[in-house]
Short mmCIF file of C-alpha atoms and ligand atoms in Angstrom, two decimals:
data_model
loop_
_atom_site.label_atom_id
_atom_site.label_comp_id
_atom_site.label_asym_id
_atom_site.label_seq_id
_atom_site.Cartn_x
_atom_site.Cartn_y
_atom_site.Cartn_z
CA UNK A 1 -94.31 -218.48 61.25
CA UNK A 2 -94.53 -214.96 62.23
CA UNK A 3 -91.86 -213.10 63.28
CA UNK A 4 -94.19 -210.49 65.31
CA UNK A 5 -95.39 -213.30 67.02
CA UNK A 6 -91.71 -214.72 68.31
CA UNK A 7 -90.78 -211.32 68.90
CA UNK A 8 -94.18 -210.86 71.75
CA UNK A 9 -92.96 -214.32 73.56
CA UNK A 10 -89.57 -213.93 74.25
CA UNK A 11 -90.69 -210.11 75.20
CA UNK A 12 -93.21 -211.86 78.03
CA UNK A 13 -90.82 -213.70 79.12
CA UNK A 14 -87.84 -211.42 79.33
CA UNK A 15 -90.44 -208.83 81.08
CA UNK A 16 -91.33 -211.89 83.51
CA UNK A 17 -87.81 -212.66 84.46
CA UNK A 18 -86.69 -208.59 84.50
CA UNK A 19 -89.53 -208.23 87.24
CA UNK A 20 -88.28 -208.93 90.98
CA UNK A 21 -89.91 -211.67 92.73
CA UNK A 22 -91.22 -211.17 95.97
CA UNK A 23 -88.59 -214.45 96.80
CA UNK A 24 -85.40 -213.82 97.88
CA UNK A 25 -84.24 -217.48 98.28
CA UNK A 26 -86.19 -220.05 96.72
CA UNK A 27 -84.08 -222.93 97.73
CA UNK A 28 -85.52 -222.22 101.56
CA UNK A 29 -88.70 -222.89 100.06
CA UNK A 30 -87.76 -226.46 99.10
CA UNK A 31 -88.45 -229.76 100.21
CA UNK A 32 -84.59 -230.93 101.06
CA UNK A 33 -83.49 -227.81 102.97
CA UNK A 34 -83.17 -228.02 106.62
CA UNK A 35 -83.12 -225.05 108.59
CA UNK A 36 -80.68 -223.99 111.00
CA UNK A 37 -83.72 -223.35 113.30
CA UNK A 38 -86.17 -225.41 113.95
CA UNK A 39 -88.98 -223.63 116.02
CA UNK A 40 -90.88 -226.06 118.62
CA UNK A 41 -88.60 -229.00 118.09
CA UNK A 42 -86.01 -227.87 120.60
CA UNK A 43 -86.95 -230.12 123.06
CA UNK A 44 -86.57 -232.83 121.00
CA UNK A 45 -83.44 -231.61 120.07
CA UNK A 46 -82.05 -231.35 123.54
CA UNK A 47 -83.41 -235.18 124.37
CA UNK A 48 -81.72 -236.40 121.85
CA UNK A 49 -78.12 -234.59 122.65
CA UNK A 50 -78.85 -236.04 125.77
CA UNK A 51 -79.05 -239.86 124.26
CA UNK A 52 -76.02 -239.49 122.27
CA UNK A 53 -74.20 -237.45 124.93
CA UNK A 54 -71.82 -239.98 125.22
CA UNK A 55 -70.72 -240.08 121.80
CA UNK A 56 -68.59 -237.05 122.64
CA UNK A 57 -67.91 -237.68 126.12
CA UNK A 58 -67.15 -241.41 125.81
CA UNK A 59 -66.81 -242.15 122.36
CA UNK A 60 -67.36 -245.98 121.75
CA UNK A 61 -68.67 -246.90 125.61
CA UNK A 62 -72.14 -247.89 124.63
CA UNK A 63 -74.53 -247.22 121.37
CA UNK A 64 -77.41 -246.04 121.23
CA UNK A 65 -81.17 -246.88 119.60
CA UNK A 66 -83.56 -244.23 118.97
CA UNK A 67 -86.90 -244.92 117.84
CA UNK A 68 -88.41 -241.63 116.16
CA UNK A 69 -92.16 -241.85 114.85
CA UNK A 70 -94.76 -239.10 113.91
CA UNK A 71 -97.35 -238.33 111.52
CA UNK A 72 -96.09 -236.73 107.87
CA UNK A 73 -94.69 -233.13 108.03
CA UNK A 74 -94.01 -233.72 111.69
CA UNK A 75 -90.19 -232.70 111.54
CA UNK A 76 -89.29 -236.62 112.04
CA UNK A 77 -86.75 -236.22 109.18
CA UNK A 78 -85.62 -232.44 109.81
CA UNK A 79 -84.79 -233.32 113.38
CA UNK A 80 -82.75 -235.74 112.67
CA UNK A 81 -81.27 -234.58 109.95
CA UNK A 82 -80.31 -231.04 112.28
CA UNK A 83 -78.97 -233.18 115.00
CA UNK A 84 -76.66 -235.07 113.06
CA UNK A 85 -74.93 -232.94 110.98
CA UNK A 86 -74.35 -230.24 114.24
CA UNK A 87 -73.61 -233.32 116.48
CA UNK A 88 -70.95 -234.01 114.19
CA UNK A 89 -69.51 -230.57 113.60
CA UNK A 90 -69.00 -230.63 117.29
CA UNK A 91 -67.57 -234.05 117.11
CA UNK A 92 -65.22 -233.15 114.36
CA UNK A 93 -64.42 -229.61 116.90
CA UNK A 94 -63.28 -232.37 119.45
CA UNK A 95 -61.28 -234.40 117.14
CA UNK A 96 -63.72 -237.61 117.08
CA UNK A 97 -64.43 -239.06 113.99
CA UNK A 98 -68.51 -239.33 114.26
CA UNK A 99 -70.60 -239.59 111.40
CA UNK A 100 -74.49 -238.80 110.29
CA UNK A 101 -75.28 -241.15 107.49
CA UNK A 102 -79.06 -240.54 106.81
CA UNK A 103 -80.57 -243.37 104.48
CA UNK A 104 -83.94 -243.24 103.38
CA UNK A 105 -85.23 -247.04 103.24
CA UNK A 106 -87.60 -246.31 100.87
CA UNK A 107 -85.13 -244.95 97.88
CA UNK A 108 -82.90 -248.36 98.78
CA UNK A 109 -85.94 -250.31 97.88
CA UNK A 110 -86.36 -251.35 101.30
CA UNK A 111 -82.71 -253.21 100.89
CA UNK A 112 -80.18 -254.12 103.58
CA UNK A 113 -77.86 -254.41 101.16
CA UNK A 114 -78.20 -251.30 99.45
CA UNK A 115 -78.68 -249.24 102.66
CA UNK A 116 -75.20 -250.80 104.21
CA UNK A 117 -73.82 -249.77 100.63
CA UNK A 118 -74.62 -246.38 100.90
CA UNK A 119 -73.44 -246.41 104.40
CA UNK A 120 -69.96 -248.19 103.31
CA UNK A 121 -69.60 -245.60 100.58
CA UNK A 122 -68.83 -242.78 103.27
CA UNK A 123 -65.55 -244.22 103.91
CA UNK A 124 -64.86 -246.81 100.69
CA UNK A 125 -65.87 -244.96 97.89
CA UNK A 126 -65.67 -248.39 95.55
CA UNK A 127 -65.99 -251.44 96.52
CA UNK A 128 -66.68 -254.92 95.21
CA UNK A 129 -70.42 -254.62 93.77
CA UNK A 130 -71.33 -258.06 94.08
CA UNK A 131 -70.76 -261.44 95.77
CA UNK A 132 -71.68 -260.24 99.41
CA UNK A 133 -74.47 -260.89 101.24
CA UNK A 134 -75.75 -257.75 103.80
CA UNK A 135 -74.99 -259.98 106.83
CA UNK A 136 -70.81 -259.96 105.10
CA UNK A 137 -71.49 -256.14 104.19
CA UNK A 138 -72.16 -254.96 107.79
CA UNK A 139 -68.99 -257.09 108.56
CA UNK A 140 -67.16 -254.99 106.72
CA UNK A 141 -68.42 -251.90 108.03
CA UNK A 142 -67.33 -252.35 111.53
CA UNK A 143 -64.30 -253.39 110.23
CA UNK A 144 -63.87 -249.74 108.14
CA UNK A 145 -65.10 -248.16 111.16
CA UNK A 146 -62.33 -249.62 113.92
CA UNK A 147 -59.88 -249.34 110.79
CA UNK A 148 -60.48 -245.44 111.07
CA UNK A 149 -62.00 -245.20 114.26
CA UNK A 150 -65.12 -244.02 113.84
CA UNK A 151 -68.01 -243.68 115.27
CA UNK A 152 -71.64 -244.18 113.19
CA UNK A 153 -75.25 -242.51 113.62
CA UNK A 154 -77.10 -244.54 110.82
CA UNK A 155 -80.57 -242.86 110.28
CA UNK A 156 -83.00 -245.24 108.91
CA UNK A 157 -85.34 -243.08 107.57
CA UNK A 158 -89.07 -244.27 105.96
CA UNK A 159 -87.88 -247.38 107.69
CA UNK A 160 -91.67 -249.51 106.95
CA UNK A 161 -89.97 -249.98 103.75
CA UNK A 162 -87.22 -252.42 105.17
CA UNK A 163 -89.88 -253.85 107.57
CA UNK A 164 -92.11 -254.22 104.73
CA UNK A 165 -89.05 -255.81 102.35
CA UNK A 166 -87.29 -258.20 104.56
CA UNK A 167 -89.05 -258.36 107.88
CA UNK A 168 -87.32 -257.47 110.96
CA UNK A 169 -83.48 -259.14 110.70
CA UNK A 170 -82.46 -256.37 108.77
CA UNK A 171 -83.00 -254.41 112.46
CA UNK A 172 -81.98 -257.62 114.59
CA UNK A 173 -78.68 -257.83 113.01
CA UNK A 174 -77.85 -254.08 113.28
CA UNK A 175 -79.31 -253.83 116.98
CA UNK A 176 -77.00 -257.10 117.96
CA UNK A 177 -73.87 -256.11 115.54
CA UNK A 178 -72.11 -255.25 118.95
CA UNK A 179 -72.48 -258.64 120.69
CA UNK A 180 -70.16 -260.33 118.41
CA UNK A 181 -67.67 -257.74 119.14
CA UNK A 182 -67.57 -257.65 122.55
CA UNK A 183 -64.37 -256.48 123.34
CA UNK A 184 -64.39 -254.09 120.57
CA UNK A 185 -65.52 -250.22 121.03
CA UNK A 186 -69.05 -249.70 120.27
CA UNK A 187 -69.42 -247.97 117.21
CA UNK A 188 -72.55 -248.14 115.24
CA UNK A 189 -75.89 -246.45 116.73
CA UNK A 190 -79.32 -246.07 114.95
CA UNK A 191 -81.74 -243.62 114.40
CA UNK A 192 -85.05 -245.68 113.49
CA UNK A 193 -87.82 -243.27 111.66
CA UNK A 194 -91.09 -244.59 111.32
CA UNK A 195 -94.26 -243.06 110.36
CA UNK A 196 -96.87 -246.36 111.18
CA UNK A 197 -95.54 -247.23 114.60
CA UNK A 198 -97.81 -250.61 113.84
CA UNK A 199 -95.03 -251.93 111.73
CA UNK A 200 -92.87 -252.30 115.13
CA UNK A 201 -95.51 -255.27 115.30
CA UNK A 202 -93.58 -257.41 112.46
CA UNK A 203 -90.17 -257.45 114.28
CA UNK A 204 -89.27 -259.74 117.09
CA UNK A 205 -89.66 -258.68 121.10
CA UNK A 206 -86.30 -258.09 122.10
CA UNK A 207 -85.74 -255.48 118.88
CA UNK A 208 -89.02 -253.70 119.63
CA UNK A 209 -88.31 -253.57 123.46
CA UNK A 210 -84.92 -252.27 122.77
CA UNK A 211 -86.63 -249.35 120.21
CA UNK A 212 -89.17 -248.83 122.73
CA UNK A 213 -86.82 -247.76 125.17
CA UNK A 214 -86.31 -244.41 123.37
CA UNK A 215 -89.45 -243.02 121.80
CA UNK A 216 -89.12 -239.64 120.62
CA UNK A 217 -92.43 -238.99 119.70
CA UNK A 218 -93.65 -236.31 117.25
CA UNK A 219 -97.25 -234.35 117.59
CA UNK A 220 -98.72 -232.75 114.88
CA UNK A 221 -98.41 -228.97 114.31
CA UNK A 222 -100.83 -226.75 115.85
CA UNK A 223 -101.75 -223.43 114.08
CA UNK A 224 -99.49 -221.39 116.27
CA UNK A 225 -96.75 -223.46 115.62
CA UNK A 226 -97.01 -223.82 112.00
CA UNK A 227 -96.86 -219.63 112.32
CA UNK A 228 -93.61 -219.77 114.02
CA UNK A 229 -92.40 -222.39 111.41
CA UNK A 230 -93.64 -220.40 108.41
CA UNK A 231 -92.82 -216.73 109.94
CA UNK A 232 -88.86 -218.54 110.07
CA UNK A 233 -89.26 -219.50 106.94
CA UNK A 234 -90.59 -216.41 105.41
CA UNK A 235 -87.37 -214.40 106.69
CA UNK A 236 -85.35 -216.62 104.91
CA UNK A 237 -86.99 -216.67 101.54
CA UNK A 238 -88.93 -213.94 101.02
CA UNK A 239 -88.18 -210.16 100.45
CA UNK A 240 -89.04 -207.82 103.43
CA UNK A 241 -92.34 -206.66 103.71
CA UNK A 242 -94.60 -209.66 101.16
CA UNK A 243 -95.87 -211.54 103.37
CA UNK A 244 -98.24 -210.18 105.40
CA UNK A 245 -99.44 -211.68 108.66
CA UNK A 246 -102.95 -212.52 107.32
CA UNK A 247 -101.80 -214.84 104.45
CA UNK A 248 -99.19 -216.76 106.88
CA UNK A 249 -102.07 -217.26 109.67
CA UNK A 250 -103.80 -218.63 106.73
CA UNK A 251 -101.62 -221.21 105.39
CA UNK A 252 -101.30 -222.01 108.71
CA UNK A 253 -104.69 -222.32 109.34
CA UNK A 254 -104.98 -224.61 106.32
CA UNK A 255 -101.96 -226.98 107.50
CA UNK A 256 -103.31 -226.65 110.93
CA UNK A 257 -105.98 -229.58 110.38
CA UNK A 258 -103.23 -232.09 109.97
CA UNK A 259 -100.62 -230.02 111.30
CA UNK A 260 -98.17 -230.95 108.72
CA UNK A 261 -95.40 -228.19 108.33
CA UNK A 262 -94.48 -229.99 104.78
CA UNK A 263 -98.01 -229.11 103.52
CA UNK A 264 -97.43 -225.79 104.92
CA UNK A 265 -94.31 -224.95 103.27
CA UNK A 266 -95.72 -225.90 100.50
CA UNK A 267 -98.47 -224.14 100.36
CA UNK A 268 -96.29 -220.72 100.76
CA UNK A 269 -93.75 -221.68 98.25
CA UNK A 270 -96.70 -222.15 95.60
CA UNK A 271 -98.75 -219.26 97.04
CA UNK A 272 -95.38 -217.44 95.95
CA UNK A 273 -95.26 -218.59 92.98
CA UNK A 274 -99.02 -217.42 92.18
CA UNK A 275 -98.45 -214.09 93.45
CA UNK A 276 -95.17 -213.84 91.17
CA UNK A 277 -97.27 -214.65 88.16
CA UNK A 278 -99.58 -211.98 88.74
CA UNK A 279 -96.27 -209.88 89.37
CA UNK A 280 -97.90 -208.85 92.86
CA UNK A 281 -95.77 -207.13 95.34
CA UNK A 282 -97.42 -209.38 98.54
CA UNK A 283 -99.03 -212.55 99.12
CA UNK A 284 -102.76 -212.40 99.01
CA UNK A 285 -104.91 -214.71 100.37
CA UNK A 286 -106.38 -215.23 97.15
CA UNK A 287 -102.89 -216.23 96.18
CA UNK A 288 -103.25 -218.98 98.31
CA UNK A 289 -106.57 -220.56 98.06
CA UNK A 290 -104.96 -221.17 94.36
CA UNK A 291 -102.03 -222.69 96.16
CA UNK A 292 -104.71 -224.95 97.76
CA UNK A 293 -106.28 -226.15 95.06
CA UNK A 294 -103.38 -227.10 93.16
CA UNK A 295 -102.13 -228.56 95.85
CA UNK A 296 -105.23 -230.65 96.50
CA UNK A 297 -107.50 -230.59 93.03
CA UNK A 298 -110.35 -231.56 95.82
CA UNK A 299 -113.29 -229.45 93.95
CA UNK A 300 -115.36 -231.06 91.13
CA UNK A 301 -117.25 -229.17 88.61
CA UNK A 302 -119.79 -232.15 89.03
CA UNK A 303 -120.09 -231.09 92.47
CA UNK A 304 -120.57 -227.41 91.81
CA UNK A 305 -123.33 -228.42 89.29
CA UNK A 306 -125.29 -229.99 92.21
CA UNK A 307 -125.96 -227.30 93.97
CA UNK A 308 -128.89 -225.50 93.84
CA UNK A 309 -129.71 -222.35 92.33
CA UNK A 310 -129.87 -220.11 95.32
CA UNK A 311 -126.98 -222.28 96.66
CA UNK A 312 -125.24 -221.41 93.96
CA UNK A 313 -125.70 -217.80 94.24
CA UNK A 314 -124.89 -217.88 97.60
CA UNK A 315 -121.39 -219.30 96.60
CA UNK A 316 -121.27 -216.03 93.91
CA UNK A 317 -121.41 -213.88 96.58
CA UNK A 318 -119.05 -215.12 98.68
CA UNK A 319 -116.57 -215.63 96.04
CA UNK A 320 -116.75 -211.57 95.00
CA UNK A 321 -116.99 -210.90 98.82
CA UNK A 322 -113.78 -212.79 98.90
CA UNK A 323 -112.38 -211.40 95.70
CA UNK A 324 -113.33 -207.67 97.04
CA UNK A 325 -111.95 -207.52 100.73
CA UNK A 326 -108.58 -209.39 99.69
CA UNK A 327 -108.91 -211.26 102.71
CA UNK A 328 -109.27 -215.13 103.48
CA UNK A 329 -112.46 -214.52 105.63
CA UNK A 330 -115.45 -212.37 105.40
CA UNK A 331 -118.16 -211.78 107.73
CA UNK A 332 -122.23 -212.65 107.19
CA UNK A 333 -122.40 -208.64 106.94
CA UNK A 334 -120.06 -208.76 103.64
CA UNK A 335 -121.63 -211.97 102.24
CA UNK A 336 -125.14 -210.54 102.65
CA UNK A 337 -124.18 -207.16 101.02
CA UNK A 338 -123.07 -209.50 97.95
CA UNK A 339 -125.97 -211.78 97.67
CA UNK A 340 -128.19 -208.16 97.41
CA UNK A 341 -126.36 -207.10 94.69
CA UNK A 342 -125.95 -210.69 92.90
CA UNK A 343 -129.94 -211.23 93.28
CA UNK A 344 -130.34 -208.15 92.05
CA UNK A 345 -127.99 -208.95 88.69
CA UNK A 346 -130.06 -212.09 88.67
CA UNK A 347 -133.24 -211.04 88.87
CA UNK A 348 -134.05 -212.64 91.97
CA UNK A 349 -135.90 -212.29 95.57
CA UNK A 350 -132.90 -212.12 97.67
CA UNK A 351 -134.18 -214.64 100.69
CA UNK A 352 -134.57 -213.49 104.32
CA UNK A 353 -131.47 -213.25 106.40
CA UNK A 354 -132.03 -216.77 108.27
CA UNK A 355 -132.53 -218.58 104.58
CA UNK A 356 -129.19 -217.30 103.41
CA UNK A 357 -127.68 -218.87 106.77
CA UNK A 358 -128.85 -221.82 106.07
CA UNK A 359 -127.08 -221.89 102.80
CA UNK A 360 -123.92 -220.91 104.32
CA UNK A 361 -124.40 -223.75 107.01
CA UNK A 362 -125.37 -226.13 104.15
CA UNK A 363 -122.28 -225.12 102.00
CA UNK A 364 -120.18 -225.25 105.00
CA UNK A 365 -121.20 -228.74 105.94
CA UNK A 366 -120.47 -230.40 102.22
CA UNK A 367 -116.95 -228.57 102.80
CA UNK A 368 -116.58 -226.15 99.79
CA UNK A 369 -116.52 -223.15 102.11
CA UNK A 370 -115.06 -223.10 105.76
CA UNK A 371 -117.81 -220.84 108.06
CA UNK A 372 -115.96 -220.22 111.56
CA UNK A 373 -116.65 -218.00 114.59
CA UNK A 374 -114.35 -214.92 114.56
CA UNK A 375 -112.33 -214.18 118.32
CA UNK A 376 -113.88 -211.78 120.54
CA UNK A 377 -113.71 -208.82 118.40
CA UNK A 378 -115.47 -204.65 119.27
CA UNK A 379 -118.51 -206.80 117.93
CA UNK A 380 -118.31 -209.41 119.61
CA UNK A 381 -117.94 -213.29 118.14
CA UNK A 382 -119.38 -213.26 114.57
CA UNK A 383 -119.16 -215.42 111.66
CA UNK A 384 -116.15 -216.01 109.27
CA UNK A 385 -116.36 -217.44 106.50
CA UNK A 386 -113.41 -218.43 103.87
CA UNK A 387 -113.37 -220.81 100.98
CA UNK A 388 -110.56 -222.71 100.86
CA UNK A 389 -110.38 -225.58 98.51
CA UNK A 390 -110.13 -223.24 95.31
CA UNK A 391 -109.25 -219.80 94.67
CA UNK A 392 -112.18 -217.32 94.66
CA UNK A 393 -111.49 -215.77 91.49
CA UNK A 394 -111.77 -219.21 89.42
CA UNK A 395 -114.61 -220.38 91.36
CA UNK A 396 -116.44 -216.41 90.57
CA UNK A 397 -115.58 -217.15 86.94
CA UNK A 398 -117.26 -220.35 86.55
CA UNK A 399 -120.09 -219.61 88.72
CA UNK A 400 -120.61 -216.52 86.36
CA UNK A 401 -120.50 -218.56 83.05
CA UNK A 402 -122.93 -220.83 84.53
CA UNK A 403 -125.87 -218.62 85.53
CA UNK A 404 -124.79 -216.96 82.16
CA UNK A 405 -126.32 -220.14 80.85
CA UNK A 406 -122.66 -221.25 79.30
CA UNK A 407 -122.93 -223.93 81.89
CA UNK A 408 -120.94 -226.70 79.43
CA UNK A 409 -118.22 -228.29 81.45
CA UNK A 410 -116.16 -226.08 84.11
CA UNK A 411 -113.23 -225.18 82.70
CA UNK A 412 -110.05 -227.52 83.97
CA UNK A 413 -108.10 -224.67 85.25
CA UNK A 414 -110.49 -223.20 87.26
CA UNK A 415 -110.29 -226.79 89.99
P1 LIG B 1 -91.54 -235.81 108.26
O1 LIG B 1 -90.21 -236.44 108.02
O2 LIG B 1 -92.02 -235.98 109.67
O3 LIG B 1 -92.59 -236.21 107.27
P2 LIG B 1 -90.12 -233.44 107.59
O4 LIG B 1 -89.04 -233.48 108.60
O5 LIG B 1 -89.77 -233.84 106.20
O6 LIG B 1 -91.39 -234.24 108.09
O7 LIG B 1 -90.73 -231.97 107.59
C1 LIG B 1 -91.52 -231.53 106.52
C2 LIG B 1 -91.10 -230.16 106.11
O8 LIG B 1 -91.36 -229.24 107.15
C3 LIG B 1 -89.62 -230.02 105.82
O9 LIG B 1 -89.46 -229.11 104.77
C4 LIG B 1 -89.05 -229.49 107.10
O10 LIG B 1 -87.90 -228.73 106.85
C5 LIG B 1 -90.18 -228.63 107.62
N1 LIG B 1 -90.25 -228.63 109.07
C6 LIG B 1 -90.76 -229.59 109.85
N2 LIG B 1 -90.69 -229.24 111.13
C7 LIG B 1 -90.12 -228.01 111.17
C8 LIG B 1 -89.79 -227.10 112.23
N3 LIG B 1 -90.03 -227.39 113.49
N4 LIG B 1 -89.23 -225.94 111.87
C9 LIG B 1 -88.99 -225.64 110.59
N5 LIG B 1 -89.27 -226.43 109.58
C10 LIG B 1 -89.84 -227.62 109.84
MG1 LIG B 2 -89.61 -237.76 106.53
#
């Protein structure tokens, strides 16, 4: 072992963690933080004070089924999540005894009994393990709940996986725990989240009519949304001044084709994470086409290989382009200016300008490179184009080693 060689690791690493990040607060970035804002979910918000309004105006006169479904990333578990913990810091400002319990199905195995357990554990911390069945368990949750008089929001969250486990009595018995108790205050609402709304088909008529009765229904993200939602997140995490516009439009641009903000988030917490390894001062876009393709290893080398020469060169050139302008789009103008000089380096005829669009097109179509109209610019409308499953600079390398004729297998880290 030698010592010079201990001594030059812990120095990289001690020089890596001595140099600022361009993060402020990580945990902002992560997947279990809700935000005190969330930007284009207000109304959703607001309809579903409105549903519950009665839990602080008339605590125990009715309860309340909401049915919340939405593609992934939609906010289906941050808005609920938001709304029940400030619903009950307002409850608790009023002196009612309302609780959020937010139980994700899918982590209780898609159990009845484990979900009531978890619920059950918010006011009996232990209690007998075994020797109940979930029909006995919710029993004895009422009974803790008009023991203390409280009031219950029970957030089934991923709920397919109870659907999926033990049908639909699980939701029968919770949606007709009242009826039994007739004389009794109401006290336990739900909060149904479900991503495949077709599951509502395995549970019986009455249960799905009552769910039906309050959609709230979640659309995906557009791009200008997933701005706001990023630009809110940014200010949280990051330092002042590294992020630029351009790299936010272009995560969001990325999300933007499923509009999921989870994707999106992400994608900038990674993107961060690139640009701190390259101890950068600002996101670059290159930054986060490297995000992308960690995210999503979509790219084969196999795929690469197929290409054709001139195809290929093509590719070169808008990979330095790329590289060159620091931006996530470059124009025909820049591309063409790069093929010259790659031909050139190549020994080849550069083709005419209509060829070399019809490699762009053809590249565009198999998906490796994105090729969109700019807005209106001095110009006019021209053509953008970006590549966004992989970061330029890997995909330059490897293109240069193959034309270099070291063409063996494309190097892992570079997809
Ligand atoms: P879903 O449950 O619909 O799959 P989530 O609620 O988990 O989606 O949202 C995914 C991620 O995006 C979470 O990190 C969440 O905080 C964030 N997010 C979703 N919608 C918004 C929003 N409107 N504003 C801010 N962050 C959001
Ligand atoms: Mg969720």
């Amino acid at each position: 072992m030698e010592e010079d060689e201990l001594g030059r690791g812990s120095e990289i690493i001690k020089e890596t963690l001595d140099r600022p990040s361009i993060l402020k607060n990580e945990a902002a970035l992560s997947i279990d933080y809700i935000p005190a804002n969330l930007p284009h979910r207000e109304e959703k918000l607001r309809f579903l004070a409105q549903l519950f309004r009665f839990t602080l105006e008339n605590p125990g006169s009715m309860n309340q089924k909401v049915l919340i479904t939405g593609k992934i990333g939609t906010g289906k578990t941050a808005v609920s999540q938001r709304f029940g913990t400030d619903l009950v810091k307002i409850a608790k400002s009023r002196k009612i005894n309302l609780r959020y319990i937010h139980v994700n199905c899918r982590e209780c195995r898609g159990s009845l009994f484990l979900i009531l357990k978890r619920a059950l554990a918010e006011f009996v911390p232990s209690f007998p393990q075994r020797g109940y069945s979930s029909e006995e368990l919710l029993q004895m949750l009422m009974d803790v709940l008009d023991k203390n008089n409280a009031f219950v929001i029970l957030a089934l969250d991923e709920l397919e996986s109870l659907i999926r486990a033990e049908g639909g009595t699980p939701l029968y018995n919770l949606t007709r725990i009242q009826e039994g108790r007739l004389d009794r205050p109401m006290r336990l609402s739900l909060i149904c989240i479900l991503r495949q709304p077709e599951y509502l088909k395995r549970l019986d008529s009455s249960t799905i009519g009552t769910l039906q009765h309050n959609i709230v229904q979640m659309d995906p993200y557009s791009i200008e949304q997933l701005t706001a939602i990023l630009e809110d997140r940014v200010r949280l995490s990051f330092r002042e001044g590294t992020a630029p516009d351009e790299s936010i439009r272009f995560i969001a641009e990325l999300a933007s084709t499923t509009g999921d903000a989870r994707y999106a988030i992400e994608l900038l917490w990674r993107s961060a994470k690139y640009a701190d390894a390259e101890a950068k001062r600002e996101l670059e876009p290159e930054h986060v086409r490297k995000a992308v393709s960690a995210v999503y290893p979509t790219i084969r080398g196999d795929y690469v290989k197929s290409l054709s020469r001139q195809e290929r060169i093509t590719l070169l050139a808008i990979t330095r382009a790329l590289e060159s302008s620091g931006s996530a789009y470059v124009t025909m103008g820049e591309i063409e200016k790069a093929y010259r000089i790659v031909c050139e380096e190549l020994r080849e005829t550069p083709r005419a300008h209509t060829q070399l669009w019809k490699f762009v097109r053809e590249l565009s179509a198999s998906g490796i490179i994105e090729a969109k109209k700019s807005g209106k610019g001095i110009r006019g409308r021209t053509t953008m184009v970006g590549l966004t499953m992989t970061s330029a600079s890997a995909m330059r390398k490897w293109l240069e080693f193959s034309f270099a004729g070291q063409d063996k297998e494309p190097r892992k880290e570079f997809f």
